[in-house]
Amino acid sequence: MSNAWKIYMLAIVSFLVGTSEFIIAGILDQVAADIGVSLAAAGQLITVYSLAYAFGTPFLMAATAKVDRKRLMIYSLAVFVVGNFAALAFSGYGFLIVSRVILALSSGVFVVTSLTVAAKLAPPEKQGSAIATLVMGFSTALIVGVPLGRLISSLYNWQLVFGAIGLLGVLGIALVAYTVPRTENERPIPLREQVRLLANPKIAVALLITLFWIGGYSITYTYISPFLLDITGLSERGVSIGLFALGVASLVGSKLGGFSTDKWGYRRTLVGGMTLHATILVLISLLAHSPAFVIPLLMLWAFAAWSSGPTQQYHLITLAPEASSIMLSLNSSVLQLAMAAGAGIGGVIVEQSSLAAVSWIGAAGVAVAALVAAAAFGYFRPASAALRRKEAELAAKLGAQDLS
């Protein structure tokens, strides 16, 4: 089997891991009703997952730095299977929180390890494409996994979704065991290197952009299923269609975001994408009771939101090309923290205000990200022709299309 096919095998397993992360948002109302908690309390399952992922993964990766990468992926998938079966076997809010923590830690280790292995399996000139292939596996979870999980939970039981993911996880272990070769261990990243990067004002501001952008997105996405049911008035089938449309648009947005970054530069793409993102959330708020408008707006929202993903990664790499892996690791942790904050803030909004307000507050968060990005890029002062030329030269050198 060629290395290209081995990378695709990892992408398939990434699809399972992505589905286990995103599925909660797709079945949030059903989980809340079944275990007898409020929507806000159920939303904290996403908060717990993101916090465990953000804080636990770096420590686990440091602790397992000497473990063979293939063996580490198998171990993490084994724990992943246990976490899914725990959600199937045990009922109650407390057990579900424990399950989410187990899934977050095992998923974080697998994701980081699989990205490094995929890059090593690919030739140097195609390492970016290899990483993009794994990211596509996660995007496919939104297109197929979440809508399918919603359908299964509507017809049968939401716990069966986790049971199915657990069973497929066993197959994932077999795929890794028989297709992925042994690779050398990663060098542990000293904490002082990460702290040194965070002390750089440009890097700190860039990570702040991620925080507000993903935080605003998460406030709305966490409660998107009950929003579509209760505010828009869609049927169960309509919600599944809406989630499917959202997933397709997210994949297209990610691809075109990388293309736009290469052609027009990351500054225009990032500020433009986030401005469109905030605008669409405002329109969703205004037209929330009109199903005919909401579905197309959902697609535009996902398109705009996910177009910023590869662009922001590219932006961070340009700030510290010599430490690209550390930069992406830091961005991943901030992203998960933003997901946790967004889910938590969304829960407060639902409890203290109304479900309809999540899109308004989400728009505000993304608008702040757009303003911070515009200020960081000098959009509020006279543009420099030399700066634009430098950006174009850097874009051509690094090849932004590999991050799409």
Short mmCIF file of C-alpha atoms in Angstrom, two decimals:
data_model
loop_
_atom_site.label_atom_id
_atom_site.label_comp_id
_atom_site.label_asym_id
_atom_site.label_seq_id
_atom_site.Cartn_x
_atom_site.Cartn_y
_atom_site.Cartn_z
CA MET A 1 0.00 0.00 0.00
CA SER A 2 1.36 3.42 -0.97
CA ASN A 3 1.91 6.12 1.61
CA ALA A 4 -0.87 8.18 0.00
CA TRP A 5 -3.39 5.44 0.81
CA LYS A 6 -2.03 5.17 4.34
CA ILE A 7 -2.74 8.88 4.80
CA TYR A 8 -6.28 8.34 3.53
CA MET A 9 -6.69 5.55 6.08
CA LEU A 10 -5.74 8.00 8.81
CA ALA A 11 -8.27 10.47 7.37
CA ILE A 12 -11.00 7.82 7.71
CA VAL A 13 -10.17 7.33 11.36
CA SER A 14 -10.07 11.13 11.76
CA PHE A 15 -13.64 11.16 10.49
CA LEU A 16 -14.68 9.00 13.45
CA VAL A 17 -12.80 11.18 15.92
CA GLY A 18 -14.35 14.31 14.43
CA THR A 19 -17.84 12.81 14.59
CA SER A 20 -17.43 12.01 18.29
CA GLU A 21 -16.51 15.66 18.94
CA PHE A 22 -19.13 17.40 16.80
CA ILE A 23 -22.09 15.03 17.33
CA ILE A 24 -23.13 16.51 20.68
CA ALA A 25 -24.12 19.80 19.06
CA GLY A 26 -26.27 17.88 16.56
CA ILE A 27 -28.22 15.96 19.22
CA LEU A 28 -28.02 18.42 22.11
CA ASP A 29 -31.79 18.76 22.59
CA GLN A 30 -32.29 14.99 22.62
CA VAL A 31 -29.50 14.44 25.14
CA ALA A 32 -30.90 17.16 27.40
CA ALA A 33 -34.43 15.72 27.29
CA ASP A 34 -33.28 12.14 27.88
CA ILE A 35 -31.00 12.77 30.87
CA GLY A 36 -33.30 15.40 32.36
CA VAL A 37 -31.14 18.53 32.24
CA SER A 38 -31.56 21.95 30.66
CA LEU A 39 -30.16 22.85 27.24
CA ALA A 40 -27.60 25.06 28.96
CA ALA A 41 -26.42 22.19 31.16
CA ALA A 42 -26.21 19.86 28.17
CA GLY A 43 -24.19 22.49 26.32
CA GLN A 44 -21.54 22.29 29.03
CA LEU A 45 -20.69 18.81 27.72
CA ILE A 46 -19.00 20.69 24.87
CA THR A 47 -17.28 23.00 27.36
CA VAL A 48 -15.93 20.04 29.35
CA TYR A 49 -14.70 18.32 26.18
CA SER A 50 -12.89 21.43 24.92
CA LEU A 51 -11.26 22.20 28.27
CA ALA A 52 -10.03 18.63 28.66
CA TYR A 53 -8.70 18.67 25.10
CA ALA A 54 -6.98 22.06 25.43
CA PHE A 55 -5.29 21.48 28.79
CA GLY A 56 -4.85 17.70 28.79
CA THR A 57 -3.45 17.04 25.34
CA PRO A 58 -0.18 19.01 25.69
CA PHE A 59 0.66 17.24 28.96
CA LEU A 60 -0.19 13.81 27.54
CA MET A 61 1.90 14.45 24.44
CA ALA A 62 4.85 15.47 26.61
CA ALA A 63 4.40 12.41 28.83
CA THR A 64 4.28 10.05 25.83
CA ALA A 65 7.07 11.68 23.82
CA LYS A 66 9.18 8.49 23.96
CA VAL A 67 6.35 6.16 22.88
CA ASP A 68 6.41 4.92 19.29
CA ARG A 69 3.95 7.00 17.23
CA LYS A 70 2.09 4.02 15.77
CA ARG A 71 1.70 2.42 19.18
CA LEU A 72 0.54 5.76 20.63
CA MET A 73 -2.19 6.04 18.00
CA ILE A 74 -3.38 2.52 18.78
CA TYR A 75 -3.40 3.21 22.53
CA SER A 76 -5.29 6.48 22.07
CA LEU A 77 -7.88 4.80 19.84
CA ALA A 78 -8.35 2.04 22.40
CA VAL A 79 -9.16 4.66 25.05
CA PHE A 80 -11.37 6.40 22.49
CA VAL A 81 -13.38 3.18 22.07
CA VAL A 82 -13.75 2.89 25.86
CA GLY A 83 -15.05 6.46 26.05
CA ASN A 84 -17.70 5.82 23.41
CA PHE A 85 -18.85 2.57 25.00
CA ALA A 86 -19.05 4.36 28.35
CA ALA A 87 -21.55 6.81 26.84
CA LEU A 88 -23.54 3.81 25.57
CA ALA A 89 -23.46 1.73 28.74
CA PHE A 90 -23.96 4.32 31.48
CA SER A 91 -26.74 6.85 31.89
CA GLY A 92 -26.75 10.13 33.75
CA TYR A 93 -25.15 13.54 33.39
CA GLY A 94 -22.11 12.73 35.52
CA PHE A 95 -21.20 9.60 33.57
CA LEU A 96 -21.62 11.50 30.30
CA ILE A 97 -19.21 14.19 31.49
CA VAL A 98 -16.63 11.51 32.34
CA SER A 99 -17.15 10.00 28.89
CA ARG A 100 -16.56 13.38 27.23
CA VAL A 101 -13.33 13.88 29.16
CA ILE A 102 -12.08 10.43 28.11
CA LEU A 103 -13.00 11.14 24.49
CA ALA A 104 -11.35 14.57 24.55
CA LEU A 105 -8.02 13.31 25.90
CA SER A 106 -7.83 10.29 23.61
CA SER A 107 -8.94 12.32 20.56
CA GLY A 108 -6.39 15.06 21.29
CA VAL A 109 -3.52 12.58 21.42
CA PHE A 110 -4.68 10.82 18.26
CA VAL A 111 -5.17 14.07 16.31
CA VAL A 112 -1.75 15.52 17.15
CA THR A 113 0.01 12.20 16.53
CA SER A 114 -1.80 11.44 13.27
CA LEU A 115 -0.96 14.90 11.88
CA THR A 116 2.75 14.38 12.54
CA VAL A 117 2.68 10.84 11.13
CA ALA A 118 0.82 11.97 7.99
CA ALA A 119 3.42 14.68 7.40
CA LYS A 120 6.22 12.10 7.72
CA LEU A 121 4.52 9.68 5.33
CA ALA A 122 4.33 12.36 2.63
CA PRO A 123 7.27 13.70 0.62
CA PRO A 124 8.51 17.13 1.80
CA GLU A 125 6.77 19.02 -1.00
CA LYS A 126 3.40 17.43 -0.15
CA GLN A 127 3.36 17.55 3.63
CA GLY A 128 0.84 20.39 3.63
CA SER A 129 -1.48 18.39 1.39
CA ALA A 130 -1.17 15.39 3.71
CA ILE A 131 -2.24 17.50 6.68
CA ALA A 132 -5.11 18.94 4.62
CA THR A 133 -6.29 15.40 3.87
CA LEU A 134 -6.63 14.67 7.57
CA VAL A 135 -8.41 17.98 8.12
CA MET A 136 -10.83 16.93 5.37
CA GLY A 137 -11.62 13.86 7.46
CA PHE A 138 -12.75 16.12 10.30
CA SER A 139 -14.75 18.29 7.88
CA THR A 140 -16.48 15.19 6.53
CA ALA A 141 -17.69 14.49 10.06
CA LEU A 142 -19.80 17.64 9.79
CA ILE A 143 -21.12 16.65 6.36
CA VAL A 144 -21.92 12.99 7.04
CA GLY A 145 -21.34 12.08 10.68
CA VAL A 146 -23.41 14.75 12.43
CA PRO A 147 -26.52 14.60 10.18
CA LEU A 148 -26.41 10.78 10.17
CA GLY A 149 -26.01 10.75 13.95
CA ARG A 150 -29.01 13.07 14.26
CA LEU A 151 -31.09 10.73 12.09
CA ILE A 152 -30.08 7.61 14.04
CA SER A 153 -30.78 9.26 17.39
CA SER A 154 -34.20 10.42 16.16
CA LEU A 155 -35.17 6.96 14.96
CA TYR A 156 -33.65 4.95 17.80
CA ASN A 157 -31.58 6.38 20.67
CA TRP A 158 -28.78 8.94 20.87
CA GLN A 159 -26.61 6.54 22.90
CA LEU A 160 -26.56 4.11 19.97
CA VAL A 161 -24.62 6.72 18.01
CA PHE A 162 -21.73 6.46 20.45
CA GLY A 163 -21.98 2.68 20.42
CA ALA A 164 -21.66 2.71 16.63
CA ILE A 165 -18.66 5.06 16.79
CA GLY A 166 -17.08 2.74 19.37
CA LEU A 167 -17.49 -0.29 17.12
CA LEU A 168 -16.06 1.57 14.15
CA GLY A 169 -13.23 2.69 16.42
CA VAL A 170 -12.25 -0.97 16.82
CA LEU A 171 -11.95 -1.17 13.04
CA GLY A 172 -9.92 2.03 13.18
CA ILE A 173 -7.42 0.33 15.49
CA ALA A 174 -7.08 -2.49 12.98
CA LEU A 175 -6.54 -0.01 10.12
CA VAL A 176 -3.75 1.73 12.01
CA ALA A 177 -2.19 -1.54 13.16
CA TYR A 178 -2.01 -3.03 9.67
CA THR A 179 -1.39 0.01 7.46
CA VAL A 180 0.65 2.60 9.36
CA PRO A 181 4.42 1.94 9.64
CA ARG A 182 6.50 2.65 12.71
CA THR A 183 7.85 6.20 12.82
CA GLU A 184 10.42 7.94 14.98
CA ASN A 185 9.32 9.66 18.15
CA GLU A 186 8.71 13.40 18.34
CA ARG A 187 11.02 15.73 20.21
CA PRO A 188 9.19 17.14 23.25
CA ILE A 189 8.45 20.86 22.92
CA PRO A 190 9.88 22.67 25.97
CA LEU A 191 7.35 24.81 27.80
CA ARG A 192 9.72 27.77 27.77
CA GLU A 193 9.62 27.82 23.94
CA GLN A 194 5.85 28.10 23.98
CA VAL A 195 5.91 30.81 26.66
CA ARG A 196 8.51 32.75 24.66
CA LEU A 197 6.26 32.73 21.61
CA LEU A 198 3.24 33.84 23.64
CA ALA A 199 5.26 36.83 24.86
CA ASN A 200 5.48 38.09 21.27
CA PRO A 201 2.74 40.77 20.91
CA LYS A 202 1.97 39.87 17.28
CA ILE A 203 1.50 36.20 18.15
CA ALA A 204 -0.61 37.04 21.22
CA VAL A 205 -2.89 39.23 19.08
CA ALA A 206 -3.13 36.52 16.40
CA LEU A 207 -4.23 33.96 19.01
CA LEU A 208 -6.71 36.53 20.35
CA ILE A 209 -8.27 36.56 16.88
CA THR A 210 -8.73 32.79 17.10
CA LEU A 211 -10.28 33.15 20.56
CA PHE A 212 -12.99 35.61 19.51
CA TRP A 213 -13.60 34.04 16.10
CA ILE A 214 -14.11 30.48 17.36
CA GLY A 215 -15.81 31.69 20.54
CA GLY A 216 -18.44 33.53 18.51
CA TYR A 217 -18.87 30.54 16.21
CA SER A 218 -19.23 28.14 19.15
CA ILE A 219 -21.86 30.26 20.91
CA THR A 220 -24.19 29.68 17.96
CA TYR A 221 -23.09 26.24 16.75
CA THR A 222 -23.44 24.60 20.17
CA TYR A 223 -27.17 25.34 20.20
CA ILE A 224 -27.84 25.14 16.46
CA SER A 225 -30.13 22.07 16.61
CA PRO A 226 -32.54 23.43 19.27
CA PHE A 227 -32.32 26.83 17.51
CA LEU A 228 -33.52 25.30 14.24
CA LEU A 229 -36.23 23.29 16.00
CA ASP A 230 -37.64 25.90 18.37
CA ILE A 231 -36.86 29.25 16.74
CA THR A 232 -36.95 28.42 13.04
CA GLY A 233 -39.59 25.73 13.44
CA LEU A 234 -37.93 23.05 11.32
CA SER A 235 -38.90 19.40 11.60
CA GLU A 236 -36.46 16.67 12.61
CA ARG A 237 -35.87 15.97 8.93
CA GLY A 238 -35.38 19.67 8.30
CA VAL A 239 -32.73 19.87 11.02
CA SER A 240 -30.86 16.91 9.51
CA ILE A 241 -30.98 18.59 6.10
CA GLY A 242 -29.78 21.84 7.62
CA LEU A 243 -26.85 20.14 9.36
CA PHE A 244 -25.92 18.34 6.14
CA ALA A 245 -26.01 21.62 4.19
CA LEU A 246 -23.87 23.25 6.87
CA GLY A 247 -21.30 20.46 6.61
CA VAL A 248 -21.05 20.65 2.81
CA ALA A 249 -20.59 24.42 2.96
CA SER A 250 -17.88 24.09 5.62
CA LEU A 251 -15.83 21.82 3.37
CA VAL A 252 -16.20 24.20 0.40
CA GLY A 253 -15.36 27.18 2.58
CA SER A 254 -12.19 25.54 3.87
CA LYS A 255 -10.97 24.78 0.36
CA LEU A 256 -11.78 28.23 -1.05
CA GLY A 257 -10.30 29.89 2.01
CA GLY A 258 -6.94 28.35 1.16
CA PHE A 259 -7.31 29.34 -2.51
CA SER A 260 -8.18 32.92 -1.57
CA THR A 261 -5.23 33.12 0.81
CA ASP A 262 -2.89 32.12 -2.00
CA LYS A 263 -4.42 34.50 -4.55
CA TRP A 264 -5.31 37.59 -2.50
CA GLY A 265 -3.30 37.17 0.71
CA TYR A 266 -4.24 36.16 4.23
CA ARG A 267 -5.07 39.70 5.38
CA ARG A 268 -7.91 40.26 2.92
CA THR A 269 -9.14 36.69 3.24
CA LEU A 270 -9.19 36.67 7.04
CA VAL A 271 -10.80 40.08 7.56
CA GLY A 272 -13.22 39.56 4.68
CA GLY A 273 -14.21 36.07 5.82
CA MET A 274 -14.80 37.11 9.42
CA THR A 275 -16.76 40.20 8.38
CA LEU A 276 -18.99 38.01 6.21
CA HIS A 277 -19.24 35.52 9.10
CA ALA A 278 -20.53 38.17 11.52
CA THR A 279 -22.89 39.64 8.91
CA ILE A 280 -24.49 36.28 8.15
CA LEU A 281 -25.07 35.62 11.87
CA VAL A 282 -26.89 38.95 12.09
CA LEU A 283 -29.05 37.98 9.10
CA ILE A 284 -29.79 34.61 10.71
CA SER A 285 -30.93 36.49 13.82
CA LEU A 286 -33.20 38.75 11.79
CA LEU A 287 -34.66 35.96 9.62
CA ALA A 288 -34.62 33.15 12.19
CA HIS A 289 -38.36 32.44 11.80
CA SER A 290 -38.16 31.96 8.01
CA PRO A 291 -37.01 28.42 7.10
CA ALA A 292 -36.71 29.37 3.43
CA PHE A 293 -34.02 31.90 4.31
CA VAL A 294 -32.36 30.12 7.22
CA ILE A 295 -31.06 27.07 5.30
CA PRO A 296 -29.22 29.14 2.64
CA LEU A 297 -27.94 31.44 5.38
CA LEU A 298 -26.66 28.42 7.33
CA MET A 299 -24.62 27.41 4.30
CA LEU A 300 -23.22 30.91 3.89
CA TRP A 301 -22.42 30.99 7.61
CA ALA A 302 -20.51 27.69 7.49
CA PHE A 303 -18.76 28.77 4.29
CA ALA A 304 -17.57 32.04 5.85
CA ALA A 305 -16.64 30.48 9.20
CA TRP A 306 -14.56 27.63 7.81
CA SER A 307 -12.85 29.79 5.16
CA SER A 308 -10.91 31.37 8.02
CA GLY A 309 -9.43 28.05 9.22
CA PRO A 310 -6.58 27.50 6.75
CA THR A 311 -6.09 31.27 6.47
CA GLN A 312 -5.54 31.72 10.19
CA GLN A 313 -3.15 28.75 10.27
CA TYR A 314 -1.15 30.30 7.46
CA HIS A 315 -1.17 33.67 9.24
CA LEU A 316 0.27 32.08 12.39
CA ILE A 317 2.99 30.26 10.45
CA THR A 318 4.12 33.53 8.85
CA LEU A 319 4.64 34.99 12.32
CA ALA A 320 7.10 32.25 13.33
CA PRO A 321 8.11 30.10 10.32
CA GLU A 322 10.90 28.48 12.34
CA ALA A 323 8.39 27.21 14.93
CA SER A 324 5.39 26.31 12.79
CA SER A 325 4.51 23.13 14.71
CA ILE A 326 4.48 25.00 18.03
CA MET A 327 2.35 27.76 16.54
CA LEU A 328 -0.25 25.32 15.23
CA SER A 329 -0.24 23.49 18.56
CA LEU A 330 -0.85 26.74 20.45
CA ASN A 331 -3.60 27.68 18.01
CA SER A 332 -5.25 24.29 18.53
CA SER A 333 -5.29 24.78 22.30
CA VAL A 334 -6.70 28.31 22.00
CA LEU A 335 -9.31 27.01 19.55
CA GLN A 336 -10.51 24.41 22.04
CA LEU A 337 -10.56 26.99 24.82
CA ALA A 338 -12.66 29.22 22.59
CA MET A 339 -15.05 26.33 21.93
CA ALA A 340 -15.37 25.82 25.68
CA ALA A 341 -15.91 29.52 26.34
CA GLY A 342 -18.46 29.77 23.54
CA ALA A 343 -20.45 26.80 24.81
CA GLY A 344 -20.36 28.20 28.35
CA ILE A 345 -21.41 31.70 27.32
CA GLY A 346 -24.11 30.23 25.10
CA GLY A 347 -25.46 28.30 28.07
CA VAL A 348 -25.69 31.48 30.14
CA ILE A 349 -27.46 33.24 27.26
CA VAL A 350 -30.01 30.44 26.90
CA GLU A 351 -30.67 30.39 30.64
CA GLN A 352 -30.72 34.13 31.32
CA SER A 353 -32.02 35.50 28.02
CA SER A 354 -33.35 33.31 25.21
CA LEU A 355 -32.29 30.72 22.67
CA ALA A 356 -32.83 33.28 19.91
CA ALA A 357 -30.09 35.48 21.34
CA VAL A 358 -27.20 33.06 20.68
CA SER A 359 -26.79 34.17 17.06
CA TRP A 360 -26.70 37.86 18.06
CA ILE A 361 -24.00 37.31 20.69
CA GLY A 362 -22.11 34.99 18.36
CA ALA A 363 -22.09 37.72 15.71
CA ALA A 364 -20.68 40.17 18.25
CA GLY A 365 -17.82 37.80 19.11
CA VAL A 366 -16.86 37.28 15.46
CA ALA A 367 -17.13 41.03 14.79
CA VAL A 368 -14.59 41.64 17.57
CA ALA A 369 -12.26 39.10 15.90
CA ALA A 370 -12.63 40.91 12.56
CA LEU A 371 -11.87 44.28 14.17
CA VAL A 372 -8.82 42.91 15.99
CA ALA A 373 -7.55 41.38 12.74
CA ALA A 374 -8.15 44.61 10.79
CA ALA A 375 -6.32 46.63 13.44
CA ALA A 376 -3.42 44.15 13.55
CA PHE A 377 -3.09 44.28 9.76
CA GLY A 378 -3.05 48.09 9.70
CA TYR A 379 -6.42 48.57 8.03
CA PHE A 380 -7.07 51.61 10.22
CA ARG A 381 -3.94 53.40 9.04
CA PRO A 382 -2.66 54.24 5.52
CA ALA A 383 -1.77 51.07 3.68
CA SER A 384 1.87 50.43 2.85
CA ALA A 385 2.64 49.33 -0.68
CA ALA A 386 5.88 47.77 0.52
CA LEU A 387 3.98 45.74 3.12
CA ARG A 388 1.59 44.43 0.48
CA ARG A 389 4.51 43.42 -1.75
CA LYS A 390 6.15 41.61 1.16
CA GLU A 391 2.94 39.70 1.88
CA ALA A 392 2.62 38.65 -1.77
CA GLU A 393 6.21 37.42 -1.83
CA LEU A 394 5.75 35.49 1.43
CA ALA A 395 2.51 33.91 0.16
CA ALA A 396 4.29 32.71 -2.98
CA LYS A 397 7.19 31.33 -0.94
CA LEU A 398 5.22 29.34 1.64
CA GLY A 399 2.49 28.10 -0.69
CA ALA A 400 -0.77 28.88 1.09
CA GLN A 401 -2.66 26.39 -1.02
CA ASP A 402 -1.13 23.53 0.99
CA LEU A 403 -3.06 24.68 4.04
CA SER A 404 -6.46 24.56 2.35
#
